[in-house]
Structure formats: structure tokens, C-alpha cells
């Protein structure tokens, strides 16, 4: 018969599971709880459940689910249509034509769609802050999670520089902007955006 502490801990865990949407299979037991001897398992059952519940409830991070479908769609559109689209597609379009460009986008889009659906399933099943490095560290190796975390930081850090360079190259094609150094446009864009 469980004590009142265990009952309170179970009720508290059920409340946390509703907020975090953690699977019930993860909430009460871990693999080390299932030992080969039944007598040891019976002796430890209530204490282990209580310890695991308290540990899980103290380490749960509540992640807000305020993002809607339209937000995700606009993030996808903003990520796919950028300055790189105009710069990278021009040479491919002139060298190979529109059909090969469409074929390349279709094949690459299928692979990216499958990968993003898999990542979405993982993020729904186990909502962790810092999803991609956390998943790599949890399911593959801690060193891979560390490396992926630094790669994510690096790509986010150089995004502004890459976008500024690409935007200044596109401005270079405008009428009347020929012959102006790229650094001038980068300075103008940085000054204008910092004053907004």
C-alpha cells in the first residue's frame, strides 16, 4: 500500500506530465529499475517510484507551446526565400535551365521534408530546450551533441555577416550602384538597421 508521500508525488507527476506532455513510460520507471530478481524489485518498488517521481518533477522544464501553424509556415518561407536564393539560382538557371533547377529543388525538398518531419516527431515526443544538440547528445553521443551545439552557435553567429554580404552584392546590380564598394553598402545597412 503506497504512502501518502508516494500518492502526492504521483499526483504531482501527473500534473507535470499534462503540462510537458512527457510519455507515461518515461515518467515512472527507468531501465535500471527492472532487475532480474523479483524480490528485490518488490522491496524497492515504492521507494524507487517515489524517488524517480521527485527527480523527474524537479528537473522538468515547462516549454510554452504558443507557436501556431501560421508562424511555422512563415518561418519556413523566410528560411527558403532569402538573398541566397537570388544569388545561387542565377548561375544554376543560366547553366542548366529551369527544369534541372526545379528537379534539384524537388529532390532536395523531399529530403529536407523527411528530416524535418523526423525532427518534429522527436521534439513532440520529448520537448527539450535546445532540441538538436540535446537530441544528438541523448541518442548518439555527448561529444556529438557538444559539436553540434557549437556548429549551431557558429552558423547563427555568421548568418548576419553572410546576409549582409549577399545583400550588398544584390545592391551592386542596381542601376546607379555600380562601382560602389561592398563595404559602403554593409555600413549603410548596419547603420540603418541599428537605428530602427
Tab-separated table of C-alpha atoms in Angstrom:
chain	number	residue	atom	x	y	z
A	1	UNK	CA	0.000	0.000	0.000
A	2	UNK	CA	1.638	3.281	-1.052
A	3	UNK	CA	2.078	6.010	1.499
A	4	UNK	CA	0.610	9.495	1.221
A	5	UNK	CA	4.002	10.858	0.060
A	6	UNK	CA	4.001	8.474	-2.894
A	7	UNK	CA	0.390	9.372	-3.723
A	8	UNK	CA	1.183	13.104	-3.614
A	9	UNK	CA	4.255	12.534	-5.774
A	10	UNK	CA	2.201	10.546	-8.286
A	11	UNK	CA	-0.409	13.332	-8.435
A	12	UNK	CA	2.340	15.922	-8.876
A	13	UNK	CA	3.914	13.896	-11.691
A	14	UNK	CA	0.576	13.534	-13.464
A	15	UNK	CA	0.188	17.313	-13.392
A	16	UNK	CA	3.701	17.789	-14.785
A	17	UNK	CA	3.056	15.156	-17.462
A	18	UNK	CA	-0.010	17.077	-18.609
A	19	UNK	CA	1.986	20.300	-18.957
A	20	UNK	CA	5.141	18.846	-20.526
A	21	UNK	CA	3.348	16.064	-22.437
A	22	UNK	CA	6.012	13.574	-21.415
A	23	UNK	CA	5.197	9.945	-22.260
A	24	UNK	CA	3.931	7.967	-19.282
A	25	UNK	CA	6.526	5.278	-19.893
A	26	UNK	CA	9.293	7.764	-19.026
A	27	UNK	CA	7.606	9.274	-16.006
A	28	UNK	CA	7.820	6.414	-13.516
A	29	UNK	CA	10.498	3.908	-14.444
A	30	UNK	CA	13.954	3.739	-15.955
A	31	UNK	CA	15.728	0.634	-17.242
A	32	UNK	CA	17.764	0.245	-14.056
A	33	UNK	CA	14.537	-0.238	-12.059
A	34	UNK	CA	13.864	-3.577	-13.721
A	35	UNK	CA	16.212	-6.046	-12.123
A	36	UNK	CA	16.308	-9.784	-12.591
A	37	UNK	CA	15.281	-10.691	-9.035
A	38	UNK	CA	11.584	-10.136	-8.341
A	39	UNK	CA	12.054	-9.894	-4.590
A	40	UNK	CA	14.493	-7.004	-4.906
A	41	UNK	CA	12.123	-5.249	-7.301
A	42	UNK	CA	9.189	-5.670	-4.908
A	43	UNK	CA	11.233	-4.315	-1.995
A	44	UNK	CA	12.386	-1.278	-3.952
A	45	UNK	CA	9.228	-0.626	-5.944
A	46	UNK	CA	7.520	2.099	-3.887
A	47	UNK	CA	10.734	3.808	-2.830
A	48	UNK	CA	12.111	3.789	-6.380
A	49	UNK	CA	8.876	5.127	-7.830
A	50	UNK	CA	8.824	7.905	-5.240
A	51	UNK	CA	12.494	8.794	-5.855
A	52	UNK	CA	12.052	8.786	-9.619
A	53	UNK	CA	8.924	10.938	-9.436
A	54	UNK	CA	10.611	13.539	-7.257
A	55	UNK	CA	13.681	13.542	-9.518
A	56	UNK	CA	11.610	13.926	-12.663
A	57	UNK	CA	9.375	16.649	-11.279
A	58	UNK	CA	12.342	18.664	-10.028
A	59	UNK	CA	14.107	18.543	-13.419
A	60	UNK	CA	11.124	19.125	-15.723
A	61	UNK	CA	11.269	22.263	-17.809
A	62	UNK	CA	7.916	23.635	-18.890
A	63	UNK	CA	8.085	24.675	-22.532
A	64	UNK	CA	5.420	27.037	-23.797
A	65	UNK	CA	3.508	25.891	-26.854
A	66	UNK	CA	2.342	29.296	-28.109
A	67	UNK	CA	3.647	28.890	-31.665
A	68	UNK	CA	0.922	28.350	-34.230
A	69	UNK	CA	0.858	26.750	-37.671
A	70	UNK	CA	0.979	30.093	-39.461
A	71	UNK	CA	4.140	31.045	-37.548
A	72	UNK	CA	5.861	27.856	-38.675
A	73	UNK	CA	4.777	28.432	-42.279
A	74	UNK	CA	6.192	31.956	-42.314
A	75	UNK	CA	9.434	30.770	-40.702
A	76	UNK	CA	9.734	28.181	-43.488
A	77	UNK	CA	9.037	30.778	-46.192
A	78	UNK	CA	11.533	33.207	-44.672
A	79	UNK	CA	14.155	30.476	-44.427
A	80	UNK	CA	13.779	29.356	-48.030
A	81	UNK	CA	13.352	32.717	-49.764
A	82	UNK	CA	16.330	34.868	-48.999
A	83	UNK	CA	19.251	36.602	-50.644
A	84	UNK	CA	20.945	33.245	-51.206
A	85	UNK	CA	18.056	32.171	-53.420
A	86	UNK	CA	18.648	35.072	-55.803
A	87	UNK	CA	22.431	34.748	-55.794
A	88	UNK	CA	22.723	30.966	-56.005
A	89	UNK	CA	19.977	30.285	-58.519
A	90	UNK	CA	21.140	32.727	-61.170
A	91	UNK	CA	24.183	30.736	-62.264
A	92	UNK	CA	22.345	27.394	-61.994
A	93	UNK	CA	19.489	28.746	-64.094
A	94	UNK	CA	21.773	30.016	-66.865
A	95	UNK	CA	23.948	26.873	-66.964
A	96	UNK	CA	21.354	24.090	-66.647
A	97	UNK	CA	17.954	25.600	-67.349
A	98	UNK	CA	14.682	25.738	-65.424
A	99	UNK	CA	13.857	22.004	-65.490
A	100	UNK	CA	17.061	20.936	-63.740
A	101	UNK	CA	16.571	23.710	-61.210
A	102	UNK	CA	13.042	22.500	-60.467
A	103	UNK	CA	14.250	18.889	-60.274
A	104	UNK	CA	17.044	19.819	-57.866
A	105	UNK	CA	14.658	21.767	-55.638
A	106	UNK	CA	12.171	18.881	-55.634
A	107	UNK	CA	14.713	16.204	-54.677
A	108	UNK	CA	16.359	18.373	-52.031
A	109	UNK	CA	12.960	19.459	-50.717
A	110	UNK	CA	11.861	15.840	-50.245
A	111	UNK	CA	14.960	15.045	-48.194
A	112	UNK	CA	14.577	18.181	-46.080
A	113	UNK	CA	10.863	17.478	-45.574
A	114	UNK	CA	11.562	13.942	-44.305
A	115	UNK	CA	14.299	15.207	-41.981
A	116	UNK	CA	12.117	17.995	-40.571
A	117	UNK	CA	9.199	15.618	-40.010
A	118	UNK	CA	11.511	13.287	-38.073
A	119	UNK	CA	12.865	16.177	-36.026
A	120	UNK	CA	9.308	17.373	-35.365
A	121	UNK	CA	8.322	13.917	-34.121
A	122	UNK	CA	11.317	13.835	-31.779
A	123	UNK	CA	10.599	17.337	-30.477
A	124	UNK	CA	6.955	16.430	-29.880
A	125	UNK	CA	7.821	13.191	-28.103
A	126	UNK	CA	10.492	14.751	-25.882
A	127	UNK	CA	10.261	18.564	-25.691
A	128	UNK	CA	13.710	19.696	-24.587
A	129	UNK	CA	15.164	23.192	-24.717
A	130	UNK	CA	17.994	23.274	-27.253
A	131	UNK	CA	16.464	20.485	-29.296
A	132	UNK	CA	19.019	19.493	-31.953
A	133	UNK	CA	22.184	19.399	-29.779
A	134	UNK	CA	20.200	17.749	-26.971
A	135	UNK	CA	18.883	15.025	-29.279
A	136	UNK	CA	22.375	14.332	-30.647
A	137	UNK	CA	23.800	14.122	-27.130
A	138	UNK	CA	20.958	11.948	-25.863
A	139	UNK	CA	20.631	9.468	-28.726
A	140	UNK	CA	24.140	9.326	-30.244
A	141	UNK	CA	26.926	10.648	-28.013
A	142	UNK	CA	27.656	13.563	-25.726
A	143	UNK	CA	30.614	14.631	-27.884
A	144	UNK	CA	28.396	14.846	-30.969
A	145	UNK	CA	25.881	16.957	-29.042
A	146	UNK	CA	28.707	19.270	-27.959
A	147	UNK	CA	29.986	19.609	-31.535
A	148	UNK	CA	26.501	20.180	-32.963
A	149	UNK	CA	25.839	22.826	-30.306
A	150	UNK	CA	28.951	24.759	-31.309
A	151	UNK	CA	28.065	24.382	-35.015
A	152	UNK	CA	24.578	25.770	-34.371
A	153	UNK	CA	26.078	28.724	-32.492
A	154	UNK	CA	28.648	29.350	-35.246
A	155	UNK	CA	26.073	29.241	-38.037
A	156	UNK	CA	23.836	31.650	-36.110
A	157	UNK	CA	26.801	33.958	-35.451
A	158	UNK	CA	27.872	34.209	-39.109
A	159	UNK	CA	24.359	34.485	-40.523
A	160	UNK	CA	24.314	38.279	-40.186
A	161	UNK	CA	27.667	38.608	-41.956
A	162	UNK	CA	26.627	36.294	-44.789
A	163	UNK	CA	23.296	38.067	-45.274
A	164	UNK	CA	24.955	41.499	-45.299
A	165	UNK	CA	27.483	40.380	-47.908
A	166	UNK	CA	24.768	38.813	-50.076
A	167	UNK	CA	22.529	41.891	-49.779
A	168	UNK	CA	25.381	44.199	-50.770
A	169	UNK	CA	26.140	42.007	-53.813
A	170	UNK	CA	22.497	42.225	-54.900
A	171	UNK	CA	22.525	46.009	-54.427
A	172	UNK	CA	25.601	46.076	-56.694
A	173	UNK	CA	23.368	45.021	-59.616
A	174	UNK	CA	21.068	48.030	-59.200
A	175	UNK	CA	21.237	50.861	-61.679
A	176	UNK	CA	23.468	53.636	-60.379
A	177	UNK	CA	25.123	51.418	-57.741
A	178	UNK	CA	27.912	50.103	-59.980
A	179	UNK	CA	31.418	50.844	-58.808
A	180	UNK	CA	30.487	51.411	-55.156
A	181	UNK	CA	32.496	49.273	-52.743
A	182	UNK	CA	30.654	46.479	-50.902
A	183	UNK	CA	31.859	47.818	-47.527
A	184	UNK	CA	29.905	51.026	-48.126
A	185	UNK	CA	26.633	49.124	-48.522
A	186	UNK	CA	27.354	46.960	-45.475
A	187	UNK	CA	27.994	50.094	-43.411
A	188	UNK	CA	24.782	51.712	-44.643
A	189	UNK	CA	22.720	48.583	-43.899
A	190	UNK	CA	24.245	48.180	-40.412
A	191	UNK	CA	23.718	51.843	-39.564
A	192	UNK	CA	20.126	51.843	-40.804
A	193	UNK	CA	19.209	48.611	-39.028
A	194	UNK	CA	20.809	49.646	-35.729
A	195	UNK	CA	18.804	52.897	-35.725
A	196	UNK	CA	15.428	51.208	-36.162
